[in-house]
C-alpha positions as a LaTeX table, in Angstrom:
\begin{tabular}{lrrr}
\hline
Residue & $x$ (\AA) & $y$ (\AA) & $z$ (\AA) \\
\hline
Unk1 & $-15.21$ & 14.82 & 7.14 \\
Unk2 & $-12.81$ & 11.95 & 7.90 \\
Unk3 & $-10.75$ & 10.02 & 5.36 \\
Unk4 & $-11.48$ & 6.34 & 6.03 \\
Unk5 & $-10.14$ & 3.98 & 3.37 \\
Unk6 & $-8.77$ & 3.09 & $-0.02$ \\
Unk7 & $-10.39$ & 0.18 & $-1.87$ \\
Unk8 & $-8.77$ & $-1.93$ & $-4.55$ \\
Unk9 & $-10.94$ & $-3.93$ & $-6.92$ \\
Unk10 & $-9.26$ & $-7.12$ & $-8.19$ \\
Unk11 & $-9.83$ & $-10.34$ & $-10.08$ \\
Unk12 & $-7.24$ & $-11.94$ & $-7.76$ \\
Unk13 & $-8.64$ & $-11.39$ & $-4.27$ \\
Unk14 & $-6.83$ & $-14.21$ & $-2.49$ \\
Unk15 & $-3.38$ & $-13.43$ & $-3.95$ \\
Unk16 & $-3.82$ & $-9.71$ & $-3.24$ \\
Unk17 & $-4.88$ & $-10.38$ & 0.36 \\
Unk18 & $-1.92$ & $-12.73$ & 0.86 \\
Unk19 & 0.48 & $-10.13$ & $-0.64$ \\
Unk20 & $-0.70$ & $-7.33$ & 1.63 \\
Unk21 & $-0.65$ & $-9.62$ & 4.67 \\
Unk22 & 2.99 & $-10.45$ & 3.95 \\
Unk23 & 4.00 & $-6.88$ & 3.08 \\
Unk24 & 2.33 & $-5.15$ & 6.02 \\
Unk25 & 2.31 & $-7.91$ & 8.64 \\
Unk26 & $-1.40$ & $-7.34$ & 9.28 \\
Unk27 & $-3.99$ & $-10.10$ & 8.91 \\
Unk28 & $-7.01$ & $-9.14$ & 6.82 \\
Unk29 & $-10.53$ & $-9.26$ & 8.14 \\
Unk30 & $-12.45$ & $-11.32$ & 5.58 \\
Unk31 & $-15.93$ & $-9.82$ & 5.93 \\
Unk32 & $-17.28$ & $-11.83$ & 2.99 \\
Unk33 & $-15.77$ & $-14.28$ & 0.51 \\
Unk34 & $-15.47$ & $-11.39$ & $-1.96$ \\
Unk35 & $-14.19$ & $-8.69$ & 0.41 \\
Unk36 & $-11.34$ & $-8.10$ & 2.87 \\
Unk37 & $-10.17$ & $-5.18$ & 5.01 \\
Unk38 & $-6.80$ & $-4.32$ & 6.55 \\
Unk39 & $-7.20$ & $-2.00$ & 9.52 \\
Unk40 & $-4.34$ & 0.35 & 10.42 \\
Unk41 & $-4.27$ & 3.11 & 13.04 \\
Unk42 & $-4.66$ & 5.78 & 10.35 \\
Unk43 & $-7.10$ & 4.14 & 7.94 \\
Unk44 & $-8.23$ & 1.01 & 6.14 \\
Unk45 & $-7.15$ & $-0.74$ & 2.96 \\
Unk46 & $-10.13$ & $-2.61$ & 1.52 \\
Unk47 & $-9.86$ & $-5.19$ & $-1.24$ \\
Unk48 & $-12.92$ & $-6.33$ & $-3.13$ \\
Unk49 & $-13.34$ & $-8.92$ & $-5.82$ \\
Unk50 & $-14.35$ & $-7.68$ & $-9.26$ \\
Unk51 & $-17.82$ & $-9.05$ & $-8.65$ \\
Unk52 & $-18.33$ & $-6.27$ & $-6.08$ \\
Unk53 & $-17.68$ & $-3.57$ & $-8.70$ \\
Unk54 & $-21.28$ & $-3.85$ & $-9.85$ \\
Unk55 & $-22.27$ & $-2.37$ & $-6.49$ \\
Unk56 & $-20.43$ & 0.79 & $-7.64$ \\
Unk57 & $-21.98$ & 0.88 & $-11.14$ \\
Unk58 & $-18.89$ & $-0.99$ & $-12.46$ \\
Unk59 & $-16.93$ & 2.27 & $-12.25$ \\
Unk60 & $-13.86$ & 0.50 & $-10.79$ \\
Unk61 & $-11.77$ & $-1.62$ & $-13.16$ \\
Unk62 & $-9.31$ & $-4.17$ & $-11.76$ \\
Unk63 & $-5.58$ & $-3.80$ & $-12.42$ \\
Unk64 & $-6.09$ & $-0.50$ & $-14.29$ \\
Unk65 & $-4.52$ & 1.99 & $-11.85$ \\
Unk66 & $-1.73$ & 4.13 & $-13.31$ \\
Unk67 & $-1.85$ & 7.15 & $-11.02$ \\
Unk68 & $-2.49$ & 6.39 & $-7.34$ \\
Unk69 & 0.24 & 5.30 & $-4.92$ \\
Unk70 & $-0.71$ & 3.48 & $-1.70$ \\
Unk71 & 1.70 & 4.64 & 1.02 \\
Unk72 & 2.84 & 3.52 & 4.46 \\
Unk73 & 5.23 & 5.26 & 6.83 \\
Unk74 & 7.73 & 2.78 & 8.25 \\
Unk75 & 10.43 & 3.03 & 10.92 \\
Unk76 & 13.30 & 1.95 & 8.68 \\
Unk77 & 12.80 & 1.90 & 4.93 \\
Unk78 & 16.19 & 0.24 & 4.31 \\
Unk79 & 15.29 & $-2.65$ & 6.63 \\
Unk80 & 11.87 & $-2.96$ & 4.92 \\
Unk81 & 13.56 & $-3.07$ & 1.52 \\
Unk82 & 15.70 & $-6.01$ & 2.64 \\
Unk83 & 12.71 & $-7.75$ & 4.25 \\
Unk84 & 10.53 & $-7.32$ & 1.14 \\
Unk85 & 13.10 & $-8.48$ & $-1.46$ \\
Unk86 & 11.87 & $-12.12$ & $-1.34$ \\
Unk87 & 8.19 & $-11.04$ & $-1.30$ \\
Unk88 & 8.07 & $-8.29$ & $-3.94$ \\
Unk89 & 8.77 & $-9.21$ & $-7.55$ \\
Unk90 & 8.11 & $-5.87$ & $-9.24$ \\
Unk91 & 10.33 & $-3.03$ & $-7.96$ \\
Unk92 & 10.08 & 0.51 & $-9.31$ \\
Unk93 & 12.54 & 2.20 & $-6.94$ \\
Unk94 & 15.22 & 1.10 & $-4.51$ \\
Unk95 & 15.71 & 3.20 & $-1.35$ \\
Unk96 & 15.90 & 6.80 & $-2.57$ \\
Unk97 & 15.96 & 10.16 & $-0.80$ \\
Unk98 & 13.10 & 12.23 & $-2.19$ \\
Unk99 & 13.33 & 16.04 & $-2.65$ \\
Unk100 & 10.83 & 16.56 & 0.24 \\
Unk101 & 13.00 & 14.61 & 2.70 \\
Unk102 & 11.50 & 11.12 & 2.80 \\
Unk103 & 13.52 & 8.05 & 1.99 \\
Unk104 & 11.30 & 5.86 & $-0.15$ \\
Unk105 & 10.95 & 2.48 & $-1.86$ \\
Unk106 & 8.39 & 1.93 & $-4.58$ \\
Unk107 & 7.02 & $-1.39$ & $-5.78$ \\
Unk108 & 3.93 & $-2.94$ & $-7.36$ \\
Unk109 & 1.41 & $-5.31$ & $-5.89$ \\
Unk110 & 0.25 & $-8.37$ & $-7.90$ \\
Unk111 & $-2.30$ & $-6.23$ & $-9.81$ \\
Unk112 & 0.30 & $-3.58$ & $-10.66$ \\
Unk113 & $-0.84$ & $-0.94$ & $-8.11$ \\
Unk114 & 2.01 & 1.23 & $-6.85$ \\
Unk115 & 3.00 & 0.85 & $-3.19$ \\
Unk116 & 5.37 & 3.23 & $-1.40$ \\
Unk117 & 7.05 & 2.60 & 1.94 \\
Unk118 & 8.82 & 5.69 & 3.30 \\
Unk119 & 10.67 & 6.98 & 6.30 \\
Unk120 & 11.07 & 10.70 & 7.00 \\
Unk121 & 14.83 & 11.10 & 6.67 \\
Unk122 & 15.67 & 14.79 & 7.01 \\
Unk123 & 15.09 & 16.98 & 10.04 \\
Unk124 & 12.40 & 18.98 & 8.19 \\
Unk125 & 10.64 & 15.81 & 7.02 \\
Unk126 & 10.62 & 14.38 & 10.55 \\
Unk127 & 9.13 & 17.64 & 11.91 \\
Unk128 & 6.56 & 17.79 & 9.14 \\
Unk129 & 5.53 & 14.18 & 9.62 \\
Unk130 & 5.12 & 14.65 & 13.37 \\
Unk131 & 3.02 & 17.76 & 12.76 \\
Unk132 & 5.63 & 20.14 & 14.10 \\
Unk133 & 6.51 & 21.99 & 10.97 \\
\hline
\end{tabular}
C-alpha cells in the first residue's frame, strides 16, 4: 500500500488553488475545470469543486474539517512565517517549538482547513525526520 494524496472539497476552487500556489510555490495541474492537483515529492494535494463530491456519494462536505491538519516540512519555519504573513489571514500559531522537537506554524486556508509548516528543530527530531532514529 502507498499513501498517495489528500483531497479537499471546496465551493471556492479558484481561490483555494491560488492560495496553495502562493503558500507552497507550486503551480497546480488543472486536470478539469472542477479539479486541480499539486504534486510534491512525497504526495499530492488534490482540490475538487463541490460538484465532484457527488462522485463520492456526497460524503465530503466543503469547509467542514475540524480535525485534519495538512502538513509540509520546510527548511526554515521562521523564514516561511515571515514570507506568509502577507498571504495568510488566519493564523492559529506563530513559530512554536512542539514537545516532539519540531518548530511549527499553524494557519488556515480560505476554507478553514488547518495547515502546518514545520522544521525539525531538535537533534532527536532531525534524526527521526531523516529516518535515523
